[in-house]
Short mmCIF file of C-alpha atoms and ligand atoms in Angstrom, two decimals:
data_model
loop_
_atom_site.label_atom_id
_atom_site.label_comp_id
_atom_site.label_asym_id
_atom_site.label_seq_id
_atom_site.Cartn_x
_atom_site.Cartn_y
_atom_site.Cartn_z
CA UNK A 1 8.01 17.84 26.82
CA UNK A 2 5.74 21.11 26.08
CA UNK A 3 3.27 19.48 23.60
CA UNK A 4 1.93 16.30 23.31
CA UNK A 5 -0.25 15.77 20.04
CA UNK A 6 1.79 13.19 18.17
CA UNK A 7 4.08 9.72 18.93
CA UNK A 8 6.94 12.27 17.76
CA UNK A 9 6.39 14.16 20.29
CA UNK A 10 7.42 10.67 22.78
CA UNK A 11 10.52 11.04 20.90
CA UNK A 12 12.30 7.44 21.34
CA UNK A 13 9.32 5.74 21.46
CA UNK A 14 10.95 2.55 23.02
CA UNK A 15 12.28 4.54 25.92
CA UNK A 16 8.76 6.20 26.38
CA UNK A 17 7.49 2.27 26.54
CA UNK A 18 9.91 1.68 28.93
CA UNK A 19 9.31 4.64 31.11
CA UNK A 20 5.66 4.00 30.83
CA UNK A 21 6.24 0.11 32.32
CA UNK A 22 8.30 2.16 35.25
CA UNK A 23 5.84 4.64 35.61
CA UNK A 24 2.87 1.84 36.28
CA UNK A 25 5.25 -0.32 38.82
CA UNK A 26 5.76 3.09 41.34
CA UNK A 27 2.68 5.36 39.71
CA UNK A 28 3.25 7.46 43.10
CA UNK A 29 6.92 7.62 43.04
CA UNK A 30 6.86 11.02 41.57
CA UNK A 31 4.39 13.18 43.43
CA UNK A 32 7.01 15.87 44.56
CA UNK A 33 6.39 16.74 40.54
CA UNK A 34 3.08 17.67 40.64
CA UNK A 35 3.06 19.89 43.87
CA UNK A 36 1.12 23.12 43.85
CA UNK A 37 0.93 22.54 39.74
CA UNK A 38 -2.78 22.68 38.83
CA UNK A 39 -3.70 19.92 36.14
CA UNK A 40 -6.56 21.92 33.67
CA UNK A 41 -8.17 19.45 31.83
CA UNK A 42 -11.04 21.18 29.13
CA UNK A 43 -13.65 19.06 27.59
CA UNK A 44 -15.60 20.31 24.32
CA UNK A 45 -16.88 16.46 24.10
CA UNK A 46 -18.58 13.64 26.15
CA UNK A 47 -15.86 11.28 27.75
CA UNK A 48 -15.76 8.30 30.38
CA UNK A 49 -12.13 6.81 30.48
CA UNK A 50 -10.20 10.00 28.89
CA UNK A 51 -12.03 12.35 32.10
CA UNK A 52 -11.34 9.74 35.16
CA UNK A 53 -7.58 8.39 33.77
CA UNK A 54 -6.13 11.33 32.94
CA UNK A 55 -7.49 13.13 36.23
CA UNK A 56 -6.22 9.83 37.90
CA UNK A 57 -2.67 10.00 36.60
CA UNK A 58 -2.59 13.89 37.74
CA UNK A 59 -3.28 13.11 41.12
CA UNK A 60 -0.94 10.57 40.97
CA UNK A 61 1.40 13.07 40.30
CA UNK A 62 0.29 14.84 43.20
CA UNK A 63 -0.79 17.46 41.02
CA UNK A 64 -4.09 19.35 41.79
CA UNK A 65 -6.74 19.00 39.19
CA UNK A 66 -9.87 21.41 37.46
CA UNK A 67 -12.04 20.01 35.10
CA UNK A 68 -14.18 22.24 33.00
CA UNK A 69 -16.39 20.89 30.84
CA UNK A 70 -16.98 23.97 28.06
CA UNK A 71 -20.46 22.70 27.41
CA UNK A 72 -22.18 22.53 30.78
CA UNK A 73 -21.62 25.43 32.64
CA UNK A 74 -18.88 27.92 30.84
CA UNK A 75 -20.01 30.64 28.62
CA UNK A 76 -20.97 29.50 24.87
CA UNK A 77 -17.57 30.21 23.32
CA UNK A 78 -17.13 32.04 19.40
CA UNK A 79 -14.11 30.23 18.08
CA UNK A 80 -13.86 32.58 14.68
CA UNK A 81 -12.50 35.58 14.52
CA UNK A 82 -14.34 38.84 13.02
CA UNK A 83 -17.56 37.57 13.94
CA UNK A 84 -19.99 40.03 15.18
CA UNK A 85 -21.36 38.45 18.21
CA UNK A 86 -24.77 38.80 18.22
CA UNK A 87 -25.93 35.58 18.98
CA UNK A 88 -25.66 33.25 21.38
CA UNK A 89 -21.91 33.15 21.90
CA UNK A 90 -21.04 35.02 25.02
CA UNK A 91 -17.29 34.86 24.70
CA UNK A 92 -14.55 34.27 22.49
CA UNK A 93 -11.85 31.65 22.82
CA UNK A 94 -9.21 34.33 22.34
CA UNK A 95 -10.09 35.83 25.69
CA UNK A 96 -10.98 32.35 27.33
CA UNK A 97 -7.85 30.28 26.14
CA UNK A 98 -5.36 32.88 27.85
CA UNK A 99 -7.72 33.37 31.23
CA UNK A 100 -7.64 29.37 31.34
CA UNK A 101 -4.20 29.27 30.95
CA UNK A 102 -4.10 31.83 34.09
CA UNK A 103 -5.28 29.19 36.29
CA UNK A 104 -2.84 26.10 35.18
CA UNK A 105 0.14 25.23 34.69
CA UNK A 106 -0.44 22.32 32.26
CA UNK A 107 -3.25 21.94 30.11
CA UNK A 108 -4.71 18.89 28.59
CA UNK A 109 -7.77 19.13 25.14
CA UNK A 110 -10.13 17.21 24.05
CA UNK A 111 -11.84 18.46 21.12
CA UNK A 112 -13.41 16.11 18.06
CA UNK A 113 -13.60 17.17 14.57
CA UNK A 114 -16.50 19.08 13.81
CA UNK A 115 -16.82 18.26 10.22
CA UNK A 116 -17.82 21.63 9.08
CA UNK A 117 -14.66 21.89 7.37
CA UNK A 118 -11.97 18.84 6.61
CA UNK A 119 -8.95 21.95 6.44
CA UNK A 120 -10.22 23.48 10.21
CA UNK A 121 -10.15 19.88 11.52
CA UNK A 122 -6.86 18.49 10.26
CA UNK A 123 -5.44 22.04 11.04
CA UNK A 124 -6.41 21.16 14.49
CA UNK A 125 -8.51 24.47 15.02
CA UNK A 126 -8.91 24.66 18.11
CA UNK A 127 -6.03 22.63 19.99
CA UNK A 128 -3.64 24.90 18.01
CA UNK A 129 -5.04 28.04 19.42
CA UNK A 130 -4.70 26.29 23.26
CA UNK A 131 -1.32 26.13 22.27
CA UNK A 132 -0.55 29.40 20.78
CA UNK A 133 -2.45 31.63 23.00
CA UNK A 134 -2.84 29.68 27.16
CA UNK A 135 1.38 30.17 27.08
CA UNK A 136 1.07 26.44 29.05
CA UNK A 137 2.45 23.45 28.21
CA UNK A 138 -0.82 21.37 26.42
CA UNK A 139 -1.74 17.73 25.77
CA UNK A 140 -4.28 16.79 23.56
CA UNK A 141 -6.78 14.40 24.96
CA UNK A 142 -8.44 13.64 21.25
CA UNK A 143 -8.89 16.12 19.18
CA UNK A 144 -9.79 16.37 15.35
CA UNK A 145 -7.02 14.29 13.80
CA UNK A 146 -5.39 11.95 16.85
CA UNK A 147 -5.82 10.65 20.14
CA UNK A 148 -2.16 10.32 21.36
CA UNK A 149 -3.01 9.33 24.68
CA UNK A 150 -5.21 6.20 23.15
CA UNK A 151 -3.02 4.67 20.96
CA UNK A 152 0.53 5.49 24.03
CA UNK A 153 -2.35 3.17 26.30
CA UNK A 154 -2.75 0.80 23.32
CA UNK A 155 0.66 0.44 22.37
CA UNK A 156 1.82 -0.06 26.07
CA UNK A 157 -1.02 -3.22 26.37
CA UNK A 158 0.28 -4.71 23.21
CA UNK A 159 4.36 -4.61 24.56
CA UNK A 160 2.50 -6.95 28.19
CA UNK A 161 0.64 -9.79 26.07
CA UNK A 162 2.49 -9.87 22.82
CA UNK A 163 3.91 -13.12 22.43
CA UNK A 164 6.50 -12.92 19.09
CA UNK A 165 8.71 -9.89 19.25
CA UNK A 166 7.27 -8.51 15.62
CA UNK A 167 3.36 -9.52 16.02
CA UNK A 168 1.10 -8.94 13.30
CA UNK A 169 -1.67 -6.22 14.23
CA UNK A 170 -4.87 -5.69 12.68
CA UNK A 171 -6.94 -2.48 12.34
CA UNK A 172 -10.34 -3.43 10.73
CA UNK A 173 -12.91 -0.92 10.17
CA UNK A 174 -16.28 -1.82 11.69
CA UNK A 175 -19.78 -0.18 11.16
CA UNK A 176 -21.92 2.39 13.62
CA UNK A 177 -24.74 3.94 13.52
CA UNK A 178 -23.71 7.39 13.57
CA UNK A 179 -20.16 9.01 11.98
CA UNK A 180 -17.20 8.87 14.15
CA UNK A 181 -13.35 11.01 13.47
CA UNK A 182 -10.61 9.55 12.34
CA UNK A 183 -8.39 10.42 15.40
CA UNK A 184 -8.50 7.09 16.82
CA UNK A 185 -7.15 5.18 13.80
CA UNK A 186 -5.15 7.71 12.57
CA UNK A 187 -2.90 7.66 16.07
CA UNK A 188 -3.18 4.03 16.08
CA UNK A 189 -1.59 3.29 12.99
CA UNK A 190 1.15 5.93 13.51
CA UNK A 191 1.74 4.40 16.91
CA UNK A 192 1.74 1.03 15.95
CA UNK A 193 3.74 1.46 12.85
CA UNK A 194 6.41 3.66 14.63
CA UNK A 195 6.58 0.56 17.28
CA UNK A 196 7.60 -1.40 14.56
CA UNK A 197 4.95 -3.77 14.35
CA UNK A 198 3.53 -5.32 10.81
CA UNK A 199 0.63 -2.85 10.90
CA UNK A 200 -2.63 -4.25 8.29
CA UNK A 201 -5.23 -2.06 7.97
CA UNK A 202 -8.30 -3.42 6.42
CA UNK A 203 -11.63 -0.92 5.30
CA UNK A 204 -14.04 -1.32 2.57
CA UNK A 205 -13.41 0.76 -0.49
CA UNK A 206 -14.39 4.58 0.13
CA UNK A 207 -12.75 4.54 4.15
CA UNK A 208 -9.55 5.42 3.13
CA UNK A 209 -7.32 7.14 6.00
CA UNK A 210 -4.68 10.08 5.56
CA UNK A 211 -1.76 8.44 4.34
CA UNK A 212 0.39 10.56 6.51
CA UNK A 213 -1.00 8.79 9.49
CA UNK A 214 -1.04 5.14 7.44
CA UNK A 215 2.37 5.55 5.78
CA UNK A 216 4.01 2.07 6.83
CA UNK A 217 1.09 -0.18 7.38
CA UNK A 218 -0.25 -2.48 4.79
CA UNK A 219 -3.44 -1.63 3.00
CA UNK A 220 -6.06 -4.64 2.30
CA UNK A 221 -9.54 -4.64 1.64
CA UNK A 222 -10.24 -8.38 2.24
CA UNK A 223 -11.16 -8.19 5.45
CA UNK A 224 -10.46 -12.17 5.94
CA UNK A 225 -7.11 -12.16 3.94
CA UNK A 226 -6.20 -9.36 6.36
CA UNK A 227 -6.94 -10.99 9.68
CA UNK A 228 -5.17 -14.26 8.42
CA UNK A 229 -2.46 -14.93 11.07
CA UNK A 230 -3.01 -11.35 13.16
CA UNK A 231 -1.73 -11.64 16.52
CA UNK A 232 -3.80 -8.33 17.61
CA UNK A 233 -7.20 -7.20 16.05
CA UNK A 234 -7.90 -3.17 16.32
CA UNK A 235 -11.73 -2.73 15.93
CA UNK A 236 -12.84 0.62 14.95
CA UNK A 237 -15.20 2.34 13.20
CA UNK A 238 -14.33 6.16 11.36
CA UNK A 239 -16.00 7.89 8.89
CA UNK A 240 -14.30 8.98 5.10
CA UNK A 241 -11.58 10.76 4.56
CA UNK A 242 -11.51 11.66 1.32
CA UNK A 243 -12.60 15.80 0.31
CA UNK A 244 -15.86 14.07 -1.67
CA UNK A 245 -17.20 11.78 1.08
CA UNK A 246 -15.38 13.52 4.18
CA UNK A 247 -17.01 13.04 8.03
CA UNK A 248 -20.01 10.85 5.91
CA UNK A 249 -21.02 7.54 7.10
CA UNK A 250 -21.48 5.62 3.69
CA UNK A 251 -24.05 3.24 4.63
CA UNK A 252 -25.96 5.67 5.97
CA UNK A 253 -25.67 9.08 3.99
CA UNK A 254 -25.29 7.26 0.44
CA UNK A 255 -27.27 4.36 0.33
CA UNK A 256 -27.12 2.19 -2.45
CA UNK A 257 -24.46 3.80 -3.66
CA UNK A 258 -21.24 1.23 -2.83
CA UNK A 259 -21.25 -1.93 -3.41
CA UNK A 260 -20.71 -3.03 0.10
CA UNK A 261 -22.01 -5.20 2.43
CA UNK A 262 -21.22 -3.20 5.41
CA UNK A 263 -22.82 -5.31 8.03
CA UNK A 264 -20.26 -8.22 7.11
CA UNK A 265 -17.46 -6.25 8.81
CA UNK A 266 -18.92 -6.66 12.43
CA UNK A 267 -15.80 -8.20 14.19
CA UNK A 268 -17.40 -11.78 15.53
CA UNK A 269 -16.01 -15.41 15.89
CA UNK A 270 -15.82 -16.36 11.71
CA UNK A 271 -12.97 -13.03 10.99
CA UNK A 272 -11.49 -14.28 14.78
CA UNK A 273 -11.55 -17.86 13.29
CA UNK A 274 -8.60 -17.16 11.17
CA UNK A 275 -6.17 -15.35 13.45
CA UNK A 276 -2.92 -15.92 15.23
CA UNK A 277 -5.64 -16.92 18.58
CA UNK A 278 -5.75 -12.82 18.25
CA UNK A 279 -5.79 -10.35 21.01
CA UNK A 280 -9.24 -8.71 20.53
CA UNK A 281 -8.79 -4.29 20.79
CA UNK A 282 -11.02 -1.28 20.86
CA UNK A 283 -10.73 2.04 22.24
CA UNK A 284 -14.10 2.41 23.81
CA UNK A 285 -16.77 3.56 24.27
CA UNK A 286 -17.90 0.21 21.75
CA UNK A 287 -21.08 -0.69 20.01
CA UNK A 288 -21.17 -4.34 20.57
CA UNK A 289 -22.64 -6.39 17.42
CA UNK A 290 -22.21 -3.54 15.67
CA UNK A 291 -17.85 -2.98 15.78
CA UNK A 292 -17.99 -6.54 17.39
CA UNK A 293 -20.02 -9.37 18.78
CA UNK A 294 -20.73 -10.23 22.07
CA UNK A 295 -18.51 -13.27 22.19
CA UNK A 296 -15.80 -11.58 20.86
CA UNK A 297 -15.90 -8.55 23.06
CA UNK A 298 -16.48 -10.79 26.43
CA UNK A 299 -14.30 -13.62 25.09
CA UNK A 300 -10.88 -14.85 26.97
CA UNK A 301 -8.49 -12.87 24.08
CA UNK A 302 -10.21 -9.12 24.81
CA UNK A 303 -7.89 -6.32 26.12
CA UNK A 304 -10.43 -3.73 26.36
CA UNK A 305 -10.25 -3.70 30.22
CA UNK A 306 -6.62 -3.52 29.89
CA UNK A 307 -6.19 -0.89 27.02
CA UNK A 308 -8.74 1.26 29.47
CA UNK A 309 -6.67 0.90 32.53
CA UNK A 310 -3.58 1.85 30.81
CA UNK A 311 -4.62 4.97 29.73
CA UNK A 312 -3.81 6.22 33.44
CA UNK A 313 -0.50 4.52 32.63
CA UNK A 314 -0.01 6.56 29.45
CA UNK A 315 -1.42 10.15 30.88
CA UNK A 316 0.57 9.75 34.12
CA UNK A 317 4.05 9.29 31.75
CA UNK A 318 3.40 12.28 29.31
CA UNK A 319 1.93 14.72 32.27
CA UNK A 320 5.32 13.45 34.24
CA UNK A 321 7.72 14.39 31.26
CA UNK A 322 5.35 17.46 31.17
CA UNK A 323 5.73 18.51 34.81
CA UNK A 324 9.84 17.12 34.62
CA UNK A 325 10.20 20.23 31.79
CA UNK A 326 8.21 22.76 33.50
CA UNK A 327 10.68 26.40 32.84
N1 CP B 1 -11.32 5.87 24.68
C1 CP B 1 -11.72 7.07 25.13
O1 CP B 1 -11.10 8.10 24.88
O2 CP B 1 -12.82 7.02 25.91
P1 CP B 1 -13.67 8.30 26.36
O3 CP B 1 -14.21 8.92 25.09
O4 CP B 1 -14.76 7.75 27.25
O5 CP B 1 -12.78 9.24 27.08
#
């Protein structure tokens, strides 16, 4: 594997599911991989679980690891050409991707949507220039429009506690205070569709996600009627989609104008009430009794530990393809 930005990229996705479950019984089976490669692993955003697993599953590997965080410490980088750089960009990222790439031999992205402009993010900006100019093999680790490595881990801690072999998974939207990207959901539903599970996503009108990330999954605005007989609940808040309302958060930046009562989506024990005894789910970092309630979140259903520790799982099987195809 030389990219890793979408499930295609996994190719047979039940084989990578398998290989992941190998991969977590003997995660140190395969460090003859990763000697003398250098792991670079480049943050433009904040990150807990993305920063420690992923630099986890490298070592694993046996692999040596740099983390730069582009932010704190590296020059202020100019990402658009024919700028005249008179301000407080010191260098441009057509210079820095290629001297990065001189120092690794795979490289792994994180990079959110900016929402400046909806065509720069879901052209994927930036990780597309880490992949056309550092001439190394590159992983996203969320960027504007998915967060592969998420929804591998997610998928993975679905196959251990799913109990029928087609369950019913939920993603519900759920409100925040601030306005999040869509690269969560967006994976999610292509993972979880593509695993061949009956994928419901519930949202209140106006939350709409790119239906070339949706394209399988059922579409249902009740958010009751949706979690009737869910074996797995997805919590997750994302701001619009569509060109008119795109990055917004409705509550917030249009009040008054929907006719929504967006508090009633908090994920607590009446939506729970009416599931399959439903795995609870969330990426993290959560808002509690804002996505979901306390209960809920701390209750005896919630995989969020889980889904966490099986990120390593998931970065340690794409860096090992990775590192298996180095030329
Ligand atoms: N879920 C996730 O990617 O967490 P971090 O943002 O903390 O890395």
């Amino acid at each position: 594997m030389r990219y890793y930005t979408n499930v295609s990229d996994l190719g047979d996705l039940q084989a990578a599911l398998t290989e992941a479950l190998e991969v977590k019984k003997h995660r140190y089976d395969y460090q003859h991989l990763g000697k003398n490669k250098t792991a670079l692993l480049i943050f433009f955003n904040n990150s807990l679980r993305t920063r420690l697993s992923t630099q986890k599953a490298a070592q694993n590997l046996g692999m040596n690891t740099i983390v730069l965080d582009v932010n704190a410490g590296a020059w202020k980088l100019e990402t658009e050409r024919g700028v005249v750089m008179d301000g407080d960009k010191a260098e441009h990222l057509l210079e820095a991707i290629p001297v990065m790439g001189c120092y690794a031999d795979i490289i792994g992205v994180r990079s959110f949507a900016r929402f400046e402009s909806k065509k720069d993010d879901y052209e994927e900006k930036i990780l597309s220039q880490f992949i056309k100019y550092s001439g190394k093999p590159v992983f996203s680790m969320e960027c504007a429009t998915g967060h592969p490595l998420q929804a591998f881990a997610d998928i993975i801690t679905i196959e251990e506690h799913k109990e029928v072999k087609r369950p019913k998974v939920v993603m519900s939207w759920a409100p925040h205070p601030g306005r999040l990207p869509q690269a969560v959901p967006n994976s999610f539903a292509q993972f979880a569709v593509a695993a061949g599970y009956e994928v419901v996503i519930t949202h209140p009108h106006g939350y709409e996600l790119d239906p070339r990330f949706t394209a399988g999954a059922t579409i249902e605005y009740d958010q009751m009627k949706a979690f009737e007989g869910a074996d797995f609940v997805y919590g997750k808040n994302w701001s619009a989609f569509q060109d008119e309302f795109y990055g917004k958060n409705l509550e917030k930046d249009f009040p008054g104008q929907f006719n929504e009562d967006w508090r009633s989506w908090t994920i607590g024990a009446r939506q729970m009430a009416v599931t399959n005894y439903a795995h609870f789910m969330h990426c993290l970092p959560v808002r509690r009794n804002m996505i979901v309630t306390d209960d809920v979140i701390e209750g005896p259903r919630s995989l969020v530990i889980p889904e966490a520790a099986n990120r390593e799982i998931s970065a340690e099987t794409v860096i090992k393809r990775m590192l298996e195809d180095l030329d």
